[in-house]
């Protein structure tokens, strides 16, 4: 149906206000019913997860082929390096074997009870995704995989992040470099507690550390176990000073090139027992009867 020039000009002027109203409506809907928006977003991610995997597969193969060609060019230098490294590793293997025997003997003498191994599942990173966060990745998982919210994600070298959203076929992992990430850590050499805060860069900052015990350049950073679902001792990275007075953490995990992640469930690893002698609190609307020895004397 033909439309006059004046009508087309009028409709053209109304497009921008209409889009602004739609955007404001979506924002208000997300604020009013956040669980609904999160559920819808994860449903869309579940539907697109197989397509993301197909897109990521050729990129991974090309990256692998490029790495193989580079290794062939540097084969002679790599062979010399490996010979030297093998000699050093043989020495440290003997040291580690002696320490392992000593450790086993000490545990046997102390009747050591080992911790239960946490359960974990493995997933492939199908694509980097921003979503609500600047630094997050999406994992492709099987429908029957038991992945929980607040699960801990690690790659082969160290801590990568934690699970924030879970769908039927995908899970979103918030990386430790995101500005929403705050993590209590321990500095191994200086034996100081601190907070590692992401700032959307590749190197999270170290904040709230003791001013009389400054972080040491190059020392290891590990988790300190103050969060219930995050045990102590997981490798996070090492300290580096970008400039004097500004310590940051170089992550141990390869966060810029994540391919495979393992999601650990540490929430049920340790269940504290009830304190002996604890008096149960009364239910709402009921009165609590004290034991005879705690009742006030009359007269």
Short mmCIF file of C-alpha atoms in Angstrom, two decimals:
data_model
loop_
_atom_site.label_atom_id
_atom_site.label_comp_id
_atom_site.label_asym_id
_atom_site.label_seq_id
_atom_site.Cartn_x
_atom_site.Cartn_y
_atom_site.Cartn_z
CA UNK A 1 0.00 0.00 0.00
CA UNK A 2 1.55 3.31 -1.03
CA UNK A 3 2.41 5.68 1.83
CA UNK A 4 2.76 9.40 1.45
CA UNK A 5 6.06 11.13 2.01
CA UNK A 6 4.69 12.96 5.05
CA UNK A 7 3.58 9.68 6.64
CA UNK A 8 6.98 8.07 6.08
CA UNK A 9 8.71 11.07 7.63
CA UNK A 10 6.38 10.93 10.63
CA UNK A 11 7.01 7.19 11.11
CA UNK A 12 10.75 7.76 10.79
CA UNK A 13 10.62 10.29 13.61
CA UNK A 14 8.68 7.84 15.82
CA UNK A 15 11.15 4.93 15.44
CA UNK A 16 13.73 6.26 17.92
CA UNK A 17 11.20 7.13 20.71
CA UNK A 18 9.57 3.70 20.20
CA UNK A 19 12.89 1.88 20.58
CA UNK A 20 13.68 3.92 23.70
CA UNK A 21 10.31 2.98 25.22
CA UNK A 22 10.89 -0.71 24.42
CA UNK A 23 14.37 -0.61 26.02
CA UNK A 24 13.00 1.09 29.15
CA UNK A 25 10.23 -1.51 29.34
CA UNK A 26 12.74 -4.37 29.16
CA UNK A 27 14.88 -2.76 31.89
CA UNK A 28 11.85 -2.28 34.16
CA UNK A 29 10.73 -5.86 33.53
CA UNK A 30 14.16 -7.14 34.48
CA UNK A 31 14.13 -5.11 37.70
CA UNK A 32 10.59 -6.18 38.60
CA UNK A 33 10.93 -9.92 37.90
CA UNK A 34 14.62 -10.83 37.83
CA UNK A 35 14.11 -14.62 38.20
CA UNK A 36 11.89 -14.59 35.09
CA UNK A 37 14.48 -12.72 33.03
CA UNK A 38 17.25 -15.02 34.29
CA UNK A 39 15.16 -18.08 33.39
CA UNK A 40 14.44 -16.71 29.89
CA UNK A 41 18.12 -15.85 29.34
CA UNK A 42 19.25 -19.34 30.32
CA UNK A 43 16.61 -20.90 28.05
CA UNK A 44 18.01 -18.89 25.13
CA UNK A 45 21.54 -19.93 26.12
CA UNK A 46 20.44 -23.59 26.24
CA UNK A 47 19.04 -23.36 22.71
CA UNK A 48 22.13 -21.64 21.32
CA UNK A 49 24.75 -23.75 23.17
CA UNK A 50 25.01 -26.42 20.38
CA UNK A 51 25.45 -23.68 17.77
CA UNK A 52 28.19 -22.06 19.88
CA UNK A 53 29.96 -25.43 19.99
CA UNK A 54 29.90 -25.75 16.19
CA UNK A 55 31.36 -22.25 15.85
CA UNK A 56 34.09 -22.91 18.41
CA UNK A 57 35.19 -26.26 16.90
CA UNK A 58 36.87 -24.84 13.71
CA UNK A 59 38.58 -22.13 15.76
CA UNK A 60 40.02 -24.72 18.14
CA UNK A 61 41.25 -26.88 15.24
CA UNK A 62 42.91 -23.89 13.51
CA UNK A 63 44.55 -22.85 16.78
CA UNK A 64 45.83 -26.39 17.28
CA UNK A 65 47.20 -26.56 13.71
CA UNK A 66 48.95 -23.20 14.11
CA UNK A 67 50.53 -24.39 17.36
CA UNK A 68 51.78 -27.59 15.72
CA UNK A 69 53.43 -25.65 12.89
CA UNK A 70 55.11 -23.35 15.41
CA UNK A 71 56.39 -26.37 17.37
CA UNK A 72 57.90 -27.89 14.20
CA UNK A 73 59.83 -24.68 13.49
CA UNK A 74 61.24 -24.62 17.03
CA UNK A 75 61.89 -28.36 17.27
CA UNK A 76 65.69 -28.22 17.78
CA UNK A 77 65.58 -25.55 20.48
CA UNK A 78 62.70 -27.37 22.15
CA UNK A 79 64.70 -30.61 22.19
CA UNK A 80 67.64 -28.95 23.97
CA UNK A 81 65.31 -27.32 26.50
CA UNK A 82 63.57 -30.60 27.21
CA UNK A 83 66.86 -32.42 27.83
CA UNK A 84 67.87 -29.81 30.42
CA UNK A 85 64.43 -29.83 31.99
CA UNK A 86 64.41 -33.63 32.16
CA UNK A 87 67.67 -33.63 34.10
CA UNK A 88 66.29 -31.09 36.58
CA UNK A 89 63.02 -32.99 36.94
CA UNK A 90 64.87 -36.23 37.66
CA UNK A 91 66.56 -34.55 40.62
CA UNK A 92 63.28 -33.15 41.97
CA UNK A 93 61.57 -36.51 41.39
CA UNK A 94 64.00 -38.12 43.83
CA UNK A 95 63.36 -35.32 46.35
CA UNK A 96 59.57 -35.66 45.95
CA UNK A 97 59.69 -39.44 46.35
CA UNK A 98 61.63 -39.10 49.62
CA UNK A 99 59.19 -36.47 50.91
CA UNK A 100 56.20 -38.63 49.90
CA UNK A 101 57.57 -41.58 51.90
CA UNK A 102 58.20 -39.33 54.90
CA UNK A 103 54.72 -37.82 54.63
CA UNK A 104 53.09 -41.27 54.44
CA UNK A 105 55.02 -42.40 57.54
CA UNK A 106 53.99 -39.30 59.52
CA UNK A 107 50.32 -39.72 58.53
CA UNK A 108 50.39 -43.36 59.56
CA UNK A 109 51.88 -42.44 62.97
CA UNK A 110 49.24 -39.72 63.47
CA UNK A 111 46.36 -41.93 62.26
CA UNK A 112 45.53 -39.25 59.68
CA UNK A 113 41.95 -39.20 58.33
CA UNK A 114 41.99 -37.88 54.74
CA UNK A 115 39.35 -35.46 53.47
CA UNK A 116 36.68 -36.75 51.14
CA UNK A 117 37.38 -36.00 47.49
CA UNK A 118 34.85 -33.50 46.11
CA UNK A 119 32.69 -34.44 43.16
CA UNK A 120 33.20 -32.62 39.87
CA UNK A 121 32.08 -32.56 36.26
CA UNK A 122 33.93 -31.40 33.16
CA UNK A 123 32.54 -29.08 30.50
CA UNK A 124 33.75 -27.36 27.33
CA UNK A 125 33.76 -23.58 27.02
CA UNK A 126 31.64 -22.96 23.92
CA UNK A 127 32.09 -19.19 23.73
CA UNK A 128 32.92 -16.09 25.71
CA UNK A 129 29.79 -14.25 26.70
CA UNK A 130 29.19 -10.99 28.51
CA UNK A 131 25.56 -11.24 29.64
CA UNK A 132 25.26 -9.44 32.97
CA UNK A 133 29.02 -9.63 33.49
CA UNK A 134 32.00 -8.32 31.56
CA UNK A 135 34.15 -11.38 32.30
CA UNK A 136 32.17 -14.62 32.09
CA UNK A 137 32.13 -17.78 29.98
CA UNK A 138 29.40 -20.20 28.97
CA UNK A 139 29.88 -23.96 29.46
CA UNK A 140 28.11 -26.66 27.45
CA UNK A 141 26.90 -29.44 29.77
CA UNK A 142 24.73 -32.55 29.46
CA UNK A 143 21.09 -32.32 30.59
CA UNK A 144 21.64 -34.91 33.36
CA UNK A 145 24.83 -33.27 34.68
CA UNK A 146 24.68 -32.27 38.34
CA UNK A 147 26.02 -28.71 38.24
CA UNK A 148 24.99 -26.42 41.08
CA UNK A 149 24.99 -22.68 41.47
CA UNK A 150 28.15 -21.44 43.30
CA UNK A 151 30.14 -24.43 42.00
CA UNK A 152 33.89 -23.76 41.74
CA UNK A 153 35.44 -23.74 38.25
CA UNK A 154 39.10 -24.69 37.75
CA UNK A 155 41.22 -25.33 34.70
CA UNK A 156 44.41 -27.39 34.72
CA UNK A 157 46.45 -24.66 36.46
CA UNK A 158 44.22 -22.92 38.99
CA UNK A 159 40.99 -21.18 39.97
CA UNK A 160 38.96 -19.72 37.12
CA UNK A 161 35.71 -18.60 38.77
CA UNK A 162 32.37 -19.78 40.12
CA UNK A 163 29.02 -20.79 38.62
CA UNK A 164 26.38 -18.04 38.76
CA UNK A 165 23.62 -19.44 36.52
CA UNK A 166 22.66 -23.00 35.58
CA UNK A 167 20.43 -24.15 32.73
CA UNK A 168 19.60 -27.58 31.32
CA UNK A 169 22.39 -27.59 28.72
CA UNK A 170 24.61 -24.70 29.76
CA UNK A 171 26.09 -22.98 32.81
CA UNK A 172 27.54 -19.50 33.14
CA UNK A 173 30.83 -19.07 35.03
CA UNK A 174 31.80 -15.69 36.49
CA UNK A 175 35.58 -15.33 36.14
CA UNK A 176 37.80 -14.05 38.95
CA UNK A 177 38.75 -11.04 36.78
CA UNK A 178 35.20 -9.63 36.63
CA UNK A 179 34.47 -6.44 38.57
CA UNK A 180 31.74 -8.30 40.51
CA UNK A 181 34.25 -10.85 41.84
CA UNK A 182 35.59 -10.52 45.41
CA UNK A 183 37.66 -13.38 46.80
CA UNK A 184 39.39 -13.76 50.21
CA UNK A 185 42.91 -15.06 49.63
CA UNK A 186 46.10 -15.86 51.51
CA UNK A 187 49.57 -14.68 50.47
CA UNK A 188 51.80 -17.69 51.11
CA UNK A 189 55.21 -16.07 51.65
CA UNK A 190 54.07 -13.11 53.74
CA UNK A 191 51.36 -15.21 55.50
CA UNK A 192 48.89 -12.34 55.14
CA UNK A 193 45.18 -12.36 54.42
CA UNK A 194 43.81 -10.10 51.71
CA UNK A 195 40.94 -9.60 49.28
CA UNK A 196 41.40 -10.10 45.55
CA UNK A 197 39.06 -7.81 43.60
CA UNK A 198 38.46 -8.11 39.87
CA UNK A 199 38.34 -4.95 37.76
CA UNK A 200 37.56 -6.37 34.28
CA UNK A 201 41.26 -6.40 33.42
CA UNK A 202 43.53 -9.42 33.11
CA UNK A 203 45.10 -8.76 36.55
CA UNK A 204 42.80 -8.54 39.61
CA UNK A 205 43.88 -6.16 42.36
CA UNK A 206 44.93 -7.06 45.91
CA UNK A 207 43.12 -4.90 48.47
CA UNK A 208 42.65 -4.83 52.25
CA UNK A 209 46.03 -6.37 53.07
CA UNK A 210 47.99 -5.47 56.25
CA UNK A 211 49.95 -2.27 55.69
CA UNK A 212 52.79 -3.57 57.86
CA UNK A 213 52.99 -6.79 55.84
CA UNK A 214 53.15 -5.85 52.17
CA UNK A 215 52.68 -8.52 49.49
CA UNK A 216 55.94 -9.91 48.14
CA UNK A 217 56.64 -9.83 44.42
CA UNK A 218 56.18 -13.30 42.93
CA UNK A 219 54.66 -15.01 45.99
CA UNK A 220 51.80 -17.49 45.46
CA UNK A 221 48.22 -16.50 46.10
CA UNK A 222 45.78 -19.19 47.29
CA UNK A 223 42.25 -19.29 48.66
CA UNK A 224 41.96 -19.03 52.44
CA UNK A 225 38.77 -21.04 53.02
CA UNK A 226 36.65 -18.27 54.58
CA UNK A 227 33.87 -18.94 52.05
CA UNK A 228 31.88 -22.09 52.83
CA UNK A 229 31.82 -23.42 49.26
CA UNK A 230 35.48 -22.55 48.59
CA UNK A 231 38.17 -24.57 50.43
CA UNK A 232 41.57 -23.25 51.42
CA UNK A 233 44.69 -23.85 49.37
CA UNK A 234 43.35 -23.65 45.80
CA UNK A 235 45.96 -21.95 43.56
CA UNK A 236 44.87 -18.54 42.32
CA UNK A 237 48.05 -16.98 40.91
CA UNK A 238 51.08 -14.98 42.02
CA UNK A 239 51.72 -11.38 43.07
CA UNK A 240 53.05 -8.77 40.67
CA UNK A 241 53.54 -5.01 41.06
CA UNK A 242 52.41 -2.99 38.05
CA UNK A 243 53.77 0.06 39.84
CA UNK A 244 54.94 0.76 43.41
CA UNK A 245 52.14 0.31 45.93
CA UNK A 246 49.76 -1.39 43.49
CA UNK A 247 49.97 -5.17 43.86
CA UNK A 248 47.93 -7.30 41.46
CA UNK A 249 47.51 -11.03 40.84
CA UNK A 250 48.66 -12.79 37.69
CA UNK A 251 46.06 -15.61 37.47
CA UNK A 252 47.37 -19.15 37.26
CA UNK A 253 44.45 -20.16 35.02
CA UNK A 254 44.62 -19.28 31.32
CA UNK A 255 41.52 -17.08 31.48
CA UNK A 256 42.04 -15.59 28.02
CA UNK A 257 42.09 -19.01 26.31
CA UNK A 258 39.77 -21.25 28.32
CA UNK A 259 38.80 -24.50 26.60
CA UNK A 260 37.99 -27.09 29.30
CA UNK A 261 36.77 -26.34 32.83
CA UNK A 262 36.04 -28.62 35.76
CA UNK A 263 33.18 -27.65 38.09
CA UNK A 264 33.77 -28.84 41.67
CA UNK A 265 31.11 -29.10 44.35
CA UNK A 266 32.77 -28.24 47.66
CA UNK A 267 29.54 -27.19 49.43
CA UNK A 268 28.90 -30.64 50.95
CA UNK A 269 32.55 -31.54 51.56
CA UNK A 270 32.54 -30.69 55.28
CA UNK A 271 29.41 -30.71 57.47
CA UNK A 272 30.06 -29.30 60.97
CA UNK A 273 28.52 -31.26 63.87
CA UNK A 274 26.10 -29.71 66.34
CA UNK A 275 27.75 -28.09 69.34
CA UNK A 276 27.38 -30.24 72.50
CA UNK A 277 25.09 -28.80 75.14
CA UNK A 278 23.35 -26.41 72.77
CA UNK A 279 19.81 -25.49 73.90
CA UNK A 280 17.45 -25.50 70.89
CA UNK A 281 15.73 -22.22 70.17
CA UNK A 282 11.94 -22.16 70.61
CA UNK A 283 9.65 -22.05 67.61
CA UNK A 284 7.69 -18.90 66.88
CA UNK A 285 4.61 -18.66 69.10
CA UNK A 286 5.91 -21.25 71.61
CA UNK A 287 7.55 -20.83 74.98
CA UNK A 288 10.75 -22.60 75.90
CA UNK A 289 10.89 -24.68 79.09
CA UNK A 290 14.30 -24.51 80.72
CA UNK A 291 15.86 -27.57 82.32
CA UNK A 292 15.40 -27.80 86.13
CA UNK A 293 18.97 -26.72 86.87
CA UNK A 294 18.44 -23.49 84.90
CA UNK A 295 14.99 -22.57 86.33
CA UNK A 296 14.94 -19.62 88.77
CA UNK A 297 14.48 -20.44 92.43
CA UNK A 298 11.32 -19.23 94.15
CA UNK A 299 11.16 -17.64 97.54
#
